[in-house]
Short mmCIF file of C-alpha atoms and ligand atoms in Angstrom, two decimals:
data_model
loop_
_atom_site.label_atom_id
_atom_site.label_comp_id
_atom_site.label_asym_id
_atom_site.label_seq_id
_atom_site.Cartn_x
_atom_site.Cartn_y
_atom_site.Cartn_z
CA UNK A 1097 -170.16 -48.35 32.18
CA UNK A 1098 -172.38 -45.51 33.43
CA UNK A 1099 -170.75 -43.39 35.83
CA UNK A 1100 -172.39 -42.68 39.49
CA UNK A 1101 -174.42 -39.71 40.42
CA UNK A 1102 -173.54 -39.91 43.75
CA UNK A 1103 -171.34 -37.34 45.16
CA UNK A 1104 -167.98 -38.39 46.35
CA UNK A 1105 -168.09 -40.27 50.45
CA UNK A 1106 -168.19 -37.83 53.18
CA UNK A 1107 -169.42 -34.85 50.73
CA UNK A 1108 -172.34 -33.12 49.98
CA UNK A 1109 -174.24 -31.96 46.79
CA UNK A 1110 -176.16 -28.75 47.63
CA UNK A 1111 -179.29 -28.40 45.69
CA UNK A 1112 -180.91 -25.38 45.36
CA UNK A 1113 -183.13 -26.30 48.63
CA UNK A 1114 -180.29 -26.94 50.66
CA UNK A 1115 -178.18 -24.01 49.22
CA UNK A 1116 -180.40 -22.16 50.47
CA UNK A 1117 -180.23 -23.45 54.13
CA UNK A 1118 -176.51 -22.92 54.34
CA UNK A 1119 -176.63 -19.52 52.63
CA UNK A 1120 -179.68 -18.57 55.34
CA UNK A 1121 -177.09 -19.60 58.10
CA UNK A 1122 -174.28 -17.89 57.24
CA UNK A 1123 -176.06 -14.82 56.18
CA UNK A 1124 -177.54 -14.49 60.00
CA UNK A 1125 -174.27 -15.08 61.26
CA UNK A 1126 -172.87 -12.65 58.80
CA UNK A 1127 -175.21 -9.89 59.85
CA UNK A 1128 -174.29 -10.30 63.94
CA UNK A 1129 -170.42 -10.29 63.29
CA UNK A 1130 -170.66 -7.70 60.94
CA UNK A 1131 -171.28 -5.65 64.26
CA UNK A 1132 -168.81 -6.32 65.79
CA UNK A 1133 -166.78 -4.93 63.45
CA UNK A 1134 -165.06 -8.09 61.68
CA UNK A 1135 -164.22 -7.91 58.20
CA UNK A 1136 -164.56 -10.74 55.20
CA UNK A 1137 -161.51 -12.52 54.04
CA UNK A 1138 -160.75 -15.55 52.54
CA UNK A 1139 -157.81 -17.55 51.18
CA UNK A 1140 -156.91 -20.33 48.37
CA UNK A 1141 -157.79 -23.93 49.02
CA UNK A 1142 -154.43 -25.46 48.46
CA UNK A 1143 -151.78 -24.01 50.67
CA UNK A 1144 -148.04 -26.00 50.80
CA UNK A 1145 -147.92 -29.14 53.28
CA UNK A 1146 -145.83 -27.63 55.40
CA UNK A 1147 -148.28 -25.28 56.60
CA UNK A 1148 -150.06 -27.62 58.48
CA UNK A 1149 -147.22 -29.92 59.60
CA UNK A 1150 -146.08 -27.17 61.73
CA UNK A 1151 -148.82 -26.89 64.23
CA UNK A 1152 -152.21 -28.05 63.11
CA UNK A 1153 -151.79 -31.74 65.02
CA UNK A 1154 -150.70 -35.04 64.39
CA UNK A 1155 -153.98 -36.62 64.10
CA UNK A 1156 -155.39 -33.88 61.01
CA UNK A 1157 -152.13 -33.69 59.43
CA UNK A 1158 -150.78 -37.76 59.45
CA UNK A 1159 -154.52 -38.90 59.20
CA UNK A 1160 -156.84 -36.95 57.30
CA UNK A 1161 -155.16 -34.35 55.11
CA UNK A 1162 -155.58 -34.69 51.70
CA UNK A 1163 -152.37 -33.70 50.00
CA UNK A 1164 -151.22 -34.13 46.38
CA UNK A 1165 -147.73 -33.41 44.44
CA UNK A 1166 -148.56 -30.72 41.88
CA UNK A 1167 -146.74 -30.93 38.30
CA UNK A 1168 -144.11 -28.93 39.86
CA UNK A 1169 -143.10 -31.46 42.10
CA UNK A 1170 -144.42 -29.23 45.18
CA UNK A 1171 -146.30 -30.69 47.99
CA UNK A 1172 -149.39 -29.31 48.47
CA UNK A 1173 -152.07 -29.84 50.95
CA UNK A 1174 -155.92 -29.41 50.61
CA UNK A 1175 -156.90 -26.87 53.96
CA UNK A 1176 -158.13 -28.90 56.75
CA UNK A 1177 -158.43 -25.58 58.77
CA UNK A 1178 -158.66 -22.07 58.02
CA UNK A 1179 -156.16 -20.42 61.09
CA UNK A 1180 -152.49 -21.57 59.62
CA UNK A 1181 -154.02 -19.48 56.12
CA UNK A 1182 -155.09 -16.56 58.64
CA UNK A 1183 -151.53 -16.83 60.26
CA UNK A 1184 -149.93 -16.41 57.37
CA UNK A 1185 -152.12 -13.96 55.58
CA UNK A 1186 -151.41 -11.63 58.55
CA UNK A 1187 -147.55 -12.11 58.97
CA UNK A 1188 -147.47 -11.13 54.92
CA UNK A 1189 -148.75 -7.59 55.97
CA UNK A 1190 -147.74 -7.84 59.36
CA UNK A 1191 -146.44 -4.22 59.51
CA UNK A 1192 -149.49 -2.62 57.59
CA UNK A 1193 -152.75 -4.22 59.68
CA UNK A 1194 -153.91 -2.02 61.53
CA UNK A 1195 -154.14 -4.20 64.94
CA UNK A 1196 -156.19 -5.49 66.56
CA UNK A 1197 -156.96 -7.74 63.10
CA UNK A 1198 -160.79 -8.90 63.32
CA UNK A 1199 -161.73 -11.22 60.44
CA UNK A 1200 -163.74 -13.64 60.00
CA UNK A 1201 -163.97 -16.10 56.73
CA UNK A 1202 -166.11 -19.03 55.70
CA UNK A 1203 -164.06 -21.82 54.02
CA UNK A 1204 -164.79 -25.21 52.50
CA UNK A 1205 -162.75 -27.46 54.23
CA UNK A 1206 -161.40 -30.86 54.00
CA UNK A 1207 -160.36 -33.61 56.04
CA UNK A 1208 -160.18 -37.34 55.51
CA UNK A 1209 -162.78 -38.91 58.32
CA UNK A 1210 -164.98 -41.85 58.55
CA UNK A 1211 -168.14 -40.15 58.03
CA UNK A 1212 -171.07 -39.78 60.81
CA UNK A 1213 -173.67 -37.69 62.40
CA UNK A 1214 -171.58 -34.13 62.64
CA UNK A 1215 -168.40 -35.31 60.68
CA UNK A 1216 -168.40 -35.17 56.97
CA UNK A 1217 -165.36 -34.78 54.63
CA UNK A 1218 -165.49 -31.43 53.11
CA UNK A 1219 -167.59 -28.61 55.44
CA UNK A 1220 -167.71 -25.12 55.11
CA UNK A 1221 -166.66 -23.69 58.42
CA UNK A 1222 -167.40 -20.24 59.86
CA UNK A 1223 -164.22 -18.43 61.19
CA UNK A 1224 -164.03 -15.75 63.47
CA UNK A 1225 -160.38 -14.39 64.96
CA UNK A 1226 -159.08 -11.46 66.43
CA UNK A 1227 -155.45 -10.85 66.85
CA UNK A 1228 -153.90 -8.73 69.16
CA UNK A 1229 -155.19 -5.94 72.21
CA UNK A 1230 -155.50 -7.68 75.63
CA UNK A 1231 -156.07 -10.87 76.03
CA UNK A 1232 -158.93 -10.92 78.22
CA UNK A 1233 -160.75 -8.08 76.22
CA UNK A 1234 -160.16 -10.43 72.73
CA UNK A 1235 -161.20 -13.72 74.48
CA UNK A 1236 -164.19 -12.18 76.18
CA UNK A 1237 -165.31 -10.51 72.71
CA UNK A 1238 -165.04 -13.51 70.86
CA UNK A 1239 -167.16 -15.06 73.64
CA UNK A 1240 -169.51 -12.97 73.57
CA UNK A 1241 -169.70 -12.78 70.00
CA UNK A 1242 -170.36 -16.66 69.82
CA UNK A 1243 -173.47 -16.35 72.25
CA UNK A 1244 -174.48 -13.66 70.49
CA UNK A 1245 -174.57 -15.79 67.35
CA UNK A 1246 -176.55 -18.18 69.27
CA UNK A 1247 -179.24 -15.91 70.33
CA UNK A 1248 -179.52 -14.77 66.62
CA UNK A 1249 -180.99 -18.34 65.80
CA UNK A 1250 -182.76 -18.21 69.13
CA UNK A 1251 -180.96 -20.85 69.85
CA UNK A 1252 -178.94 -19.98 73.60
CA UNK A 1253 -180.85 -21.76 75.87
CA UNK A 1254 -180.21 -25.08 73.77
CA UNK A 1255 -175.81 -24.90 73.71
CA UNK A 1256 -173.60 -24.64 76.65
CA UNK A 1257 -169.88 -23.33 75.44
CA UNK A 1258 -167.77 -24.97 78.25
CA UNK A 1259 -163.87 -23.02 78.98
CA UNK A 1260 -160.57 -24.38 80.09
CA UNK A 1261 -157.29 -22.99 79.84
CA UNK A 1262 -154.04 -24.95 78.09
CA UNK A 1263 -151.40 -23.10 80.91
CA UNK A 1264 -153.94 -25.03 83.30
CA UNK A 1265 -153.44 -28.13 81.41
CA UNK A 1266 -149.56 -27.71 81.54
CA UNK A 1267 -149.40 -26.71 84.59
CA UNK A 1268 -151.54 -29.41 85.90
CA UNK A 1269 -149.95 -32.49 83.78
CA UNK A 1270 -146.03 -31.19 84.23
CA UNK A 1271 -145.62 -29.71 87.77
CA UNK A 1272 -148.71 -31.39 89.37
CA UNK A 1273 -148.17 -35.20 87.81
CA UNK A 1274 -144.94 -35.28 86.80
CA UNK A 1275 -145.42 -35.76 83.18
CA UNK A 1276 -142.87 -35.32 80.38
CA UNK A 1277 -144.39 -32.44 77.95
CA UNK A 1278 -144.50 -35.43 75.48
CA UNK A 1279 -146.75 -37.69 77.71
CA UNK A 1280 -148.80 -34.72 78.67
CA UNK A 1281 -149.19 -34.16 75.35
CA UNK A 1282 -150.23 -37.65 73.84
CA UNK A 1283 -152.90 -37.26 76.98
CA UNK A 1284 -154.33 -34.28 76.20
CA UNK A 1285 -155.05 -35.67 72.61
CA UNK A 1286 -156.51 -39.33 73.78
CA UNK A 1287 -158.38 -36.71 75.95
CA UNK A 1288 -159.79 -34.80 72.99
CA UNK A 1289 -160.45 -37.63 71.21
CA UNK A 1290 -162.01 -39.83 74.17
CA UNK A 1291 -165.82 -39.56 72.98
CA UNK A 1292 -164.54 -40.55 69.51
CA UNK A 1293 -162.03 -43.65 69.99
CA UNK A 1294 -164.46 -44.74 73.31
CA UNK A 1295 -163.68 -45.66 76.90
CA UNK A 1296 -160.81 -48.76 75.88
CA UNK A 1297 -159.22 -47.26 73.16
CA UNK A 1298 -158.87 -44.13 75.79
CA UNK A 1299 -157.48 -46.88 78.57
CA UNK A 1300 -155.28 -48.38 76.71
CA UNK A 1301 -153.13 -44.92 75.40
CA UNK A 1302 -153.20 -44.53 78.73
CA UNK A 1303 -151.89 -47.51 80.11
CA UNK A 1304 -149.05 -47.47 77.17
CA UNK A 1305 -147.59 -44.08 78.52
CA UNK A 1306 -146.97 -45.61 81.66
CA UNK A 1307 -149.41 -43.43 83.66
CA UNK A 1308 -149.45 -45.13 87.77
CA UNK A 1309 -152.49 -45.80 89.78
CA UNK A 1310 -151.76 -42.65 92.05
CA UNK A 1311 -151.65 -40.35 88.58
CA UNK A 1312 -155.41 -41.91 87.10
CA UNK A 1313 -156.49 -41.43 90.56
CA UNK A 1314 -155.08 -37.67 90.44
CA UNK A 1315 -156.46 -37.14 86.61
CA UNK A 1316 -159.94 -38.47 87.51
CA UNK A 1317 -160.34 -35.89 90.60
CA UNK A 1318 -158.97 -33.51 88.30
CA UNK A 1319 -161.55 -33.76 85.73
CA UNK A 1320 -164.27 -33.73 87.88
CA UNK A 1321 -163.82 -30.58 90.04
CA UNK A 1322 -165.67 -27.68 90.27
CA UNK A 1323 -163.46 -24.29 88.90
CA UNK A 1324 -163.43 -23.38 92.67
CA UNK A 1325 -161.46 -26.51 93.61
CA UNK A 1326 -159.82 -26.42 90.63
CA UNK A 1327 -158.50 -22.58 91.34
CA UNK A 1328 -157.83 -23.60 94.85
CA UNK A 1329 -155.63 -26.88 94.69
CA UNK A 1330 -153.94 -25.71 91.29
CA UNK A 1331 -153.51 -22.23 91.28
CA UNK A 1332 -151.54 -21.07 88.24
CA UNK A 1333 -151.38 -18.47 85.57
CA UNK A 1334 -154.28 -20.60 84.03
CA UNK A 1335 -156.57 -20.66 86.54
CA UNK A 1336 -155.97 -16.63 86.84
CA UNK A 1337 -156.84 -16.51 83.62
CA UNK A 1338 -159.64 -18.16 84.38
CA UNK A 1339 -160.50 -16.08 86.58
CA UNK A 1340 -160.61 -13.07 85.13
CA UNK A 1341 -162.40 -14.05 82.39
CA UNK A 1342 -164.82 -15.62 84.41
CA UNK A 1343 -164.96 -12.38 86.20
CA UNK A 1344 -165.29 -10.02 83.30
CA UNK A 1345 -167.80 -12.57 81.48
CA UNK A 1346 -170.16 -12.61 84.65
CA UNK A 1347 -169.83 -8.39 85.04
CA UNK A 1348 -170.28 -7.82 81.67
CA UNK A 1349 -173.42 -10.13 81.73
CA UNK A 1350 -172.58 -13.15 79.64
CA UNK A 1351 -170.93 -15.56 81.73
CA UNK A 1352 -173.96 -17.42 83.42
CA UNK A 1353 -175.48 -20.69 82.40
CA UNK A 1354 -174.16 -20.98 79.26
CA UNK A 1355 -170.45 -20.09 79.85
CA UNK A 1356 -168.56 -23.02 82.11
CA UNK A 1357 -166.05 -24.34 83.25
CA UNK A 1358 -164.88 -27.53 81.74
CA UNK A 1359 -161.22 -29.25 82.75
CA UNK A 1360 -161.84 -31.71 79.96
CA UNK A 1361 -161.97 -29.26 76.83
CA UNK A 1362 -158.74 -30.00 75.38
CA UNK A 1363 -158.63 -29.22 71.65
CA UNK A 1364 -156.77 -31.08 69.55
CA UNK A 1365 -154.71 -28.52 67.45
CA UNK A 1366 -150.97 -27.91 68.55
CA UNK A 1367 -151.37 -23.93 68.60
CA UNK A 1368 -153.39 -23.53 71.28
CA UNK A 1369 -151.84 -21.68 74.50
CA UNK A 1370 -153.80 -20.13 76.77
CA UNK A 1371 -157.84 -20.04 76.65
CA UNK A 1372 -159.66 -23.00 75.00
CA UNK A 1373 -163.20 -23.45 74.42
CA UNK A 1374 -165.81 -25.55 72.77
CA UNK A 1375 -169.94 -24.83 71.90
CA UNK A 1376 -171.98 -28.23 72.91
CA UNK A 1377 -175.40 -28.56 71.97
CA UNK A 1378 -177.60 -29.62 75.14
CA UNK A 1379 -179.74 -32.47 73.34
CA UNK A 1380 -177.80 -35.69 73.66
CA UNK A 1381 -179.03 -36.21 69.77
CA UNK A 1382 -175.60 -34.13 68.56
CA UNK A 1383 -172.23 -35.21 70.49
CA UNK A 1384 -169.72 -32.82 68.15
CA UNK A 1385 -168.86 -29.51 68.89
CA UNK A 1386 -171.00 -27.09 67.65
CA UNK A 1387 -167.80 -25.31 67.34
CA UNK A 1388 -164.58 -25.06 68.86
CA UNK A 1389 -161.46 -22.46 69.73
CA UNK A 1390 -158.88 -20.89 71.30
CA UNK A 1391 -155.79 -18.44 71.91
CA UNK A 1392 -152.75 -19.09 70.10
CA UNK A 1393 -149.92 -17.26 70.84
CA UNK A 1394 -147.24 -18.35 69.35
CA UNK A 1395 -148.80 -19.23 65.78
CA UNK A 1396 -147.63 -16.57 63.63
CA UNK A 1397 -143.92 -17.42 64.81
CA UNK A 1398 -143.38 -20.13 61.86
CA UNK A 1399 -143.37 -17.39 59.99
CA UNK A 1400 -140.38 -15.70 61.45
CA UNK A 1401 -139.95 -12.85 63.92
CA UNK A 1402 -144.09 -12.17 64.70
CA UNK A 1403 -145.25 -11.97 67.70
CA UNK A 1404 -148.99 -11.48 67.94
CA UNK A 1405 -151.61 -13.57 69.87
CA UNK A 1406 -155.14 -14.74 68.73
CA UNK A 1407 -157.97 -15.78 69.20
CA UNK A 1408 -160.69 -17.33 67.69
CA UNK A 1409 -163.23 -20.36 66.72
CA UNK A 1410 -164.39 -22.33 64.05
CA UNK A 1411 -168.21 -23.61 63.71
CA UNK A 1412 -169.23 -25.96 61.18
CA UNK A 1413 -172.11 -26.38 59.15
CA UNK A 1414 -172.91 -29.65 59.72
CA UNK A 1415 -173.33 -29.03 63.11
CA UNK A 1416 -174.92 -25.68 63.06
CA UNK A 1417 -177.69 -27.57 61.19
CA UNK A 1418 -178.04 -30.35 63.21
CA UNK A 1419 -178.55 -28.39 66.38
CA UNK A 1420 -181.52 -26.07 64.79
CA UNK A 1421 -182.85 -28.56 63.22
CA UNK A 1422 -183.08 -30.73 66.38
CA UNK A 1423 -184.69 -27.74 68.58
CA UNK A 1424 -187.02 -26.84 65.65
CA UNK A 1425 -184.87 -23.21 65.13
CA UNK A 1426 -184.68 -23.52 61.54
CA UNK A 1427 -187.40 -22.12 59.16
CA UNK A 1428 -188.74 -24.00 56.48
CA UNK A 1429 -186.10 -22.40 53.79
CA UNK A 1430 -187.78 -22.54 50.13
CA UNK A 1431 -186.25 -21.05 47.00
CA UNK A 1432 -188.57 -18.53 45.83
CA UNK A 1433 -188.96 -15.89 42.92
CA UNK A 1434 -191.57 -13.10 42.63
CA UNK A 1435 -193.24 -13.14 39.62
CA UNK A 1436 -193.42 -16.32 36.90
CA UNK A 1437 -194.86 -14.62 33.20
CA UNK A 1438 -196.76 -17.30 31.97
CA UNK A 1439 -196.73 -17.88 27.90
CA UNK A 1440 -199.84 -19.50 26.53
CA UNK A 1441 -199.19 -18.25 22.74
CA UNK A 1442 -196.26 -17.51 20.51
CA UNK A 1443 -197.25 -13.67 19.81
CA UNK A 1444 -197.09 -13.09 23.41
CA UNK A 1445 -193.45 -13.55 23.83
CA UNK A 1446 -192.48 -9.98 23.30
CA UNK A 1447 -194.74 -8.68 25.76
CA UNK A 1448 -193.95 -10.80 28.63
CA UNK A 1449 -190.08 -10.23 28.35
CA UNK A 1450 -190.73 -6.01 28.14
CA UNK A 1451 -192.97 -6.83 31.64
CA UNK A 1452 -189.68 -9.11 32.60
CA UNK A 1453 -187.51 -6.72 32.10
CA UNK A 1454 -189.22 -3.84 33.49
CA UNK A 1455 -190.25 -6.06 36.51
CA UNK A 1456 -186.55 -6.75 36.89
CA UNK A 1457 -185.54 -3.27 36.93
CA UNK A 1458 -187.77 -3.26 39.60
CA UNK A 1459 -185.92 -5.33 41.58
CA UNK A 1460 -188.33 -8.24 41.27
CA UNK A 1461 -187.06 -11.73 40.59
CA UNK A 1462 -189.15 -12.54 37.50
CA UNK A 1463 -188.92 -15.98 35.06
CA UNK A 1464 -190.31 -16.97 31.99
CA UNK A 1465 -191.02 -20.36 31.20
CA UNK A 1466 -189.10 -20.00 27.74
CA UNK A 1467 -191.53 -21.82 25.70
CA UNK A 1468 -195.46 -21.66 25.18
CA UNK A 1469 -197.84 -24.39 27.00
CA UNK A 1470 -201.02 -24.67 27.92
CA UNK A 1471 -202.60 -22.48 30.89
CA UNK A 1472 -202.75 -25.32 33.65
CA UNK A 1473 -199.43 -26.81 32.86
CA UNK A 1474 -197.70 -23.52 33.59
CA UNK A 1475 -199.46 -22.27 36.66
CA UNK A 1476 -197.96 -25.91 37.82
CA UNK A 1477 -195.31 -24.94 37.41
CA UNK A 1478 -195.13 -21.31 38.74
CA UNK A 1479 -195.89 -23.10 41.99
CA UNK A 1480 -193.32 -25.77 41.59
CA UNK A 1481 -190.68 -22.60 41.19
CA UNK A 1482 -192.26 -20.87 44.31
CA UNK A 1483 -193.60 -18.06 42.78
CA UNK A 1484 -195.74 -15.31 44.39
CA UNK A 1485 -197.44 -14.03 41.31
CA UNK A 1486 -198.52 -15.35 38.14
CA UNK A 1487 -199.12 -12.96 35.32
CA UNK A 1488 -201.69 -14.17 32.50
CA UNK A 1489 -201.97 -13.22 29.03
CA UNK A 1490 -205.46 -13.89 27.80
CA UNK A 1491 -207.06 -13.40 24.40
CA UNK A 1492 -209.67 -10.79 25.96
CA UNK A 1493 -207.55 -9.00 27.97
CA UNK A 1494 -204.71 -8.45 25.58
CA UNK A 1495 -207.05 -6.82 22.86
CA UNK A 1496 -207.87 -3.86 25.37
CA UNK A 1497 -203.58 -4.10 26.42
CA UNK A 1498 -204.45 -5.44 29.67
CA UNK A 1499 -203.28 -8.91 31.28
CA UNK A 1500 -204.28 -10.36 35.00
CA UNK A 1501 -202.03 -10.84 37.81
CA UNK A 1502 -202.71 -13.87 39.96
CA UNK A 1503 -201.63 -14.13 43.29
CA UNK A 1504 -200.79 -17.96 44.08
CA UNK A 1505 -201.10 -17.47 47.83
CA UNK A 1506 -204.50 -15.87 48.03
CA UNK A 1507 -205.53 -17.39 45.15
CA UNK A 1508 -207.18 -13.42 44.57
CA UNK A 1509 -206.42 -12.26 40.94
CA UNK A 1510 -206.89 -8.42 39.20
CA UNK A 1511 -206.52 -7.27 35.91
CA UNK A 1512 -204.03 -4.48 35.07
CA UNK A 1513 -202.88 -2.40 31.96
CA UNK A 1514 -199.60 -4.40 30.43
CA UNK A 1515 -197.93 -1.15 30.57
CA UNK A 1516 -198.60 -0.26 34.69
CA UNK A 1517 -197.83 -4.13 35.24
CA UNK A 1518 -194.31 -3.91 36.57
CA UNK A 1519 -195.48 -1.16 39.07
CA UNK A 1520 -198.48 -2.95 40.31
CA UNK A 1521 -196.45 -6.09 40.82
CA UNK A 1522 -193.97 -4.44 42.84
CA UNK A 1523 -196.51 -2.61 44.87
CA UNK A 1524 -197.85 -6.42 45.58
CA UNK A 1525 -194.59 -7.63 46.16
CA UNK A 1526 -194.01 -4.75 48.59
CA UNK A 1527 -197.05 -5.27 50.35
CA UNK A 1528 -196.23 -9.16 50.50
CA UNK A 1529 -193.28 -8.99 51.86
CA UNK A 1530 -194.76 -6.41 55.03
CA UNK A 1531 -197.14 -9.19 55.87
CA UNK A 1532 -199.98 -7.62 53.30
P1 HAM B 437 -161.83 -27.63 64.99
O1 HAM B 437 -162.27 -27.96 66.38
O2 HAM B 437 -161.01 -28.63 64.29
O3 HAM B 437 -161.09 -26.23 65.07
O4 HAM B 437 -163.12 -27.35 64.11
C1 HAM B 437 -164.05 -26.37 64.50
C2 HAM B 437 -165.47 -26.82 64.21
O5 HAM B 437 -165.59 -27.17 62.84
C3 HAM B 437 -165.93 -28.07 64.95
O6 HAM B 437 -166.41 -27.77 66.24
C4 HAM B 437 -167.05 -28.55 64.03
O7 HAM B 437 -168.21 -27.76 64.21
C5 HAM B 437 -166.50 -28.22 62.67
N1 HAM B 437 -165.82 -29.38 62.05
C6 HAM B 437 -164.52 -29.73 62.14
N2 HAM B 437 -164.26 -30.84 61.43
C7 HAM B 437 -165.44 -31.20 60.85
C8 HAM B 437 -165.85 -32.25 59.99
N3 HAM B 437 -164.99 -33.17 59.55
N4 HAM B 437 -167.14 -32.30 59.58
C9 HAM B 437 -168.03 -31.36 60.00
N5 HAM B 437 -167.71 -30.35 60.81
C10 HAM B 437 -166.44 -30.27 61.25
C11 HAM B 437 -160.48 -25.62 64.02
O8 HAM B 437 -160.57 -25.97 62.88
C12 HAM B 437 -159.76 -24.34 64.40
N6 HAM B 437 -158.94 -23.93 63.25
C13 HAM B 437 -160.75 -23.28 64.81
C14 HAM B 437 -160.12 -21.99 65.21
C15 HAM B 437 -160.24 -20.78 64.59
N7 HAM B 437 -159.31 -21.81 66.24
C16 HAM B 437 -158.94 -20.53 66.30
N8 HAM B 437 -159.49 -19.90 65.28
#
């Protein structure tokens, strides 16, 4: 039997067309962090189990990890997330980073979901962290650094990036309720996962922890205060935080309609101690994160005696594209070369690869169609491969060492000496590209 040509559930194949989308994305996002300073890394795709058991969450690491034994009998997991890698990459030259650490990375990742608008399988996953200097600098940077990213794509009046604070959480679920760090726990992930399991699922977690009347009544109020009440009635090294975040955001210009407070952003991960945030896209059309994040302080502690705090986010492709593509921010993206040598005869092969190659050293992106056809046929396809210019050999021309240069776009065509053409073709390309 045959086998399919469909790419495995929950994955994507990228053809050139949509390579091209994702490699426009990233390379914007590239150029703003690159500003700030952050450098590249990355890390390998299989990393040992236990990485993630320690603190990436029950939900990624009993439900949607993909994990294999190797031939060496070691358990291996395929990376769900990218910060346990970071983690340990740092605490392996802990003592020679110079600190703070700014990287970012952009990983394939995968995770074991029932795929849906915004949730796929494997998806590549921008990551941006700094560890170490003050707290409220790093979170405010990384803040800043996310709108940033959102203005690149013109894109910051569409996305809201809502801020809570896990002390808060604590503070609110142990001393104000009553909870047991366990309950609070199992709440704050029914919590994160409320849009996804829906309004009973979410009821009935709650109802099997044992939570009373008086404590709904309390959690409800909760979640729907204002950061003012919030700071008032619950006042805690959270809501400081808060605070003075909010503070520095607002004086520093950023904080305004598109930083909030939110006293439902959970985040599912186990790392997460102090700041938390999440990037929502304004059009009900895309319910997912744009991206999500947070400090973790105690990560790089499961690797022994470390103590440095992060922070940082992770925003997915998927998403990313979804949002443009739903407030019209992203470009039509075609793959396109400069110049496509056509070959209507045998003897003009040699010719057309000397103009190829000098065209190249150029720094044009030239083709050949690597066999002889007829005219029409290949100026079909020198359109179907996006080309700007066409060059011709014709039976006239070539006798006085000339050939013609078409120009696909204009339709406009010139003749020029065969030996000139890689210079006139860059001069086109030149003036192309400046709007010419
Ligand atoms: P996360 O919230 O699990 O955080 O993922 C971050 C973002 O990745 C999400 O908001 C979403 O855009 C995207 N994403 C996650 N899972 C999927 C999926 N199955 N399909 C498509 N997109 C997805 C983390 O992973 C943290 N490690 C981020 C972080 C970095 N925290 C600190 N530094």
């Amino acid at each position: 039997m045959a086998l399919s040509s469909q790419s495995y559930k929950g994955t994507r194949d990228f053809y050139p067309q949509d390579m091209a989308i994702r490699r426009w994305m990233f390379d914007r996002m590239r150029q703003v962090i690159q500003r700030y300073g952050y450098l590249e890394y990355d890390g390998p795709l299989l990393e040992p189990f236990d990485l993630f058991a320690a603190k990436t969450g029950e939900e990624i690491v009993n439900q949607q990890l993909y994990w294999l034994i190797d031939r060496g009998g070691r358990k291996l997991a395929i990376r769900p997330e990218m910060t346990p890698t970071l983690a340990r990459m740092v605490a392996a030259r802990f003592h020679e980073l110079a600190k703070p650490i700014r990287w970012f990375s952009i990983p394939n990742l995968w995770r074991y979901e029932r795929p849906q608008r915004g949730r796929l399988r494997e998806h590549w996953q921008l990551n941006v962290d700094v560890l170490g200097g003050d707290p409220l600098l790093a979170d405010a940077e990384i803040l800043t650094l996310a709108v940033d990213l959102m203005k690149t794509f013109g894109g910051e009046q569409n996305a809201i990036i809502k801020v809570n604070n896990r002390k808060l959480i604590d503070h609110f679920f142990g001393n104000v309720l009553g909870l047991s760090a366990d309950a609070a726990l199992k709440i704050v992930k029914v919590l994160d996962a409320k849009a996804k399991i829906g309004e009973e699922a979410y009821k009935a977690v709650l109802d099997g922890i044992g939570i009373s009347a008086d404590q709904k009544d309390k959690m409800e109020k909760f979640f729907s205060s204002s950061f003012a009440d919030v700071s008032r009635a619950f006042k805690c090294v959270g809501t400081d935080e808060l605070n003075a975040l909010f503070d520095f955001l607002a004086q520093s210009g950023v904080k305004g309609e598109s930083v909030v407070f939110d006293p439902t952003v959970m985040r599912g991960m186990d790392y997460y101690t102090g700041t938390v945030f999440e990037m929502y896209d304004t059009s009900p059309d895309n319910r997912r994160a744009i991206f999500g994040g947070g400090r973790y302080d105690n990560l790089l502690a499961i690797f022994g005696n470390y103590k440095l705090s992060g922070v940082g986010f992770g925003l997915g492709d998927v998403t990313m594209q979804n949002f443009l593509e739903t407030h019209g921010l992203l470009p039509k993206i075609e793959p396109s070369i400069d110049v496509f040598i056509a070959l209507p005869a045998a003897k003009y092969r040699l010719a057309a690869e000397q103009v190829a190659c000098l065209s190249r050293n150029e720094g044009l992106s030239v083709i050949t169609p690597l066999g002889v056809d007829g005219f029409s046929q290949q100026l079909k396809l020198a359109v179907k491969h996006g080309a700007k210019f066409v060059v011709l050999f014709g039976e006239a021309e070539f006798a006085e060492g000339k050939a013609i240069i078409k120009d696909l776009l204009t339709a406009t065509q010139e003749v020029c000496v065969i030996s000139g053409l890689h210079l006139r073709l860059k001069e086109l390309a030149v003036a192309k590209a400046k709007g010419g």
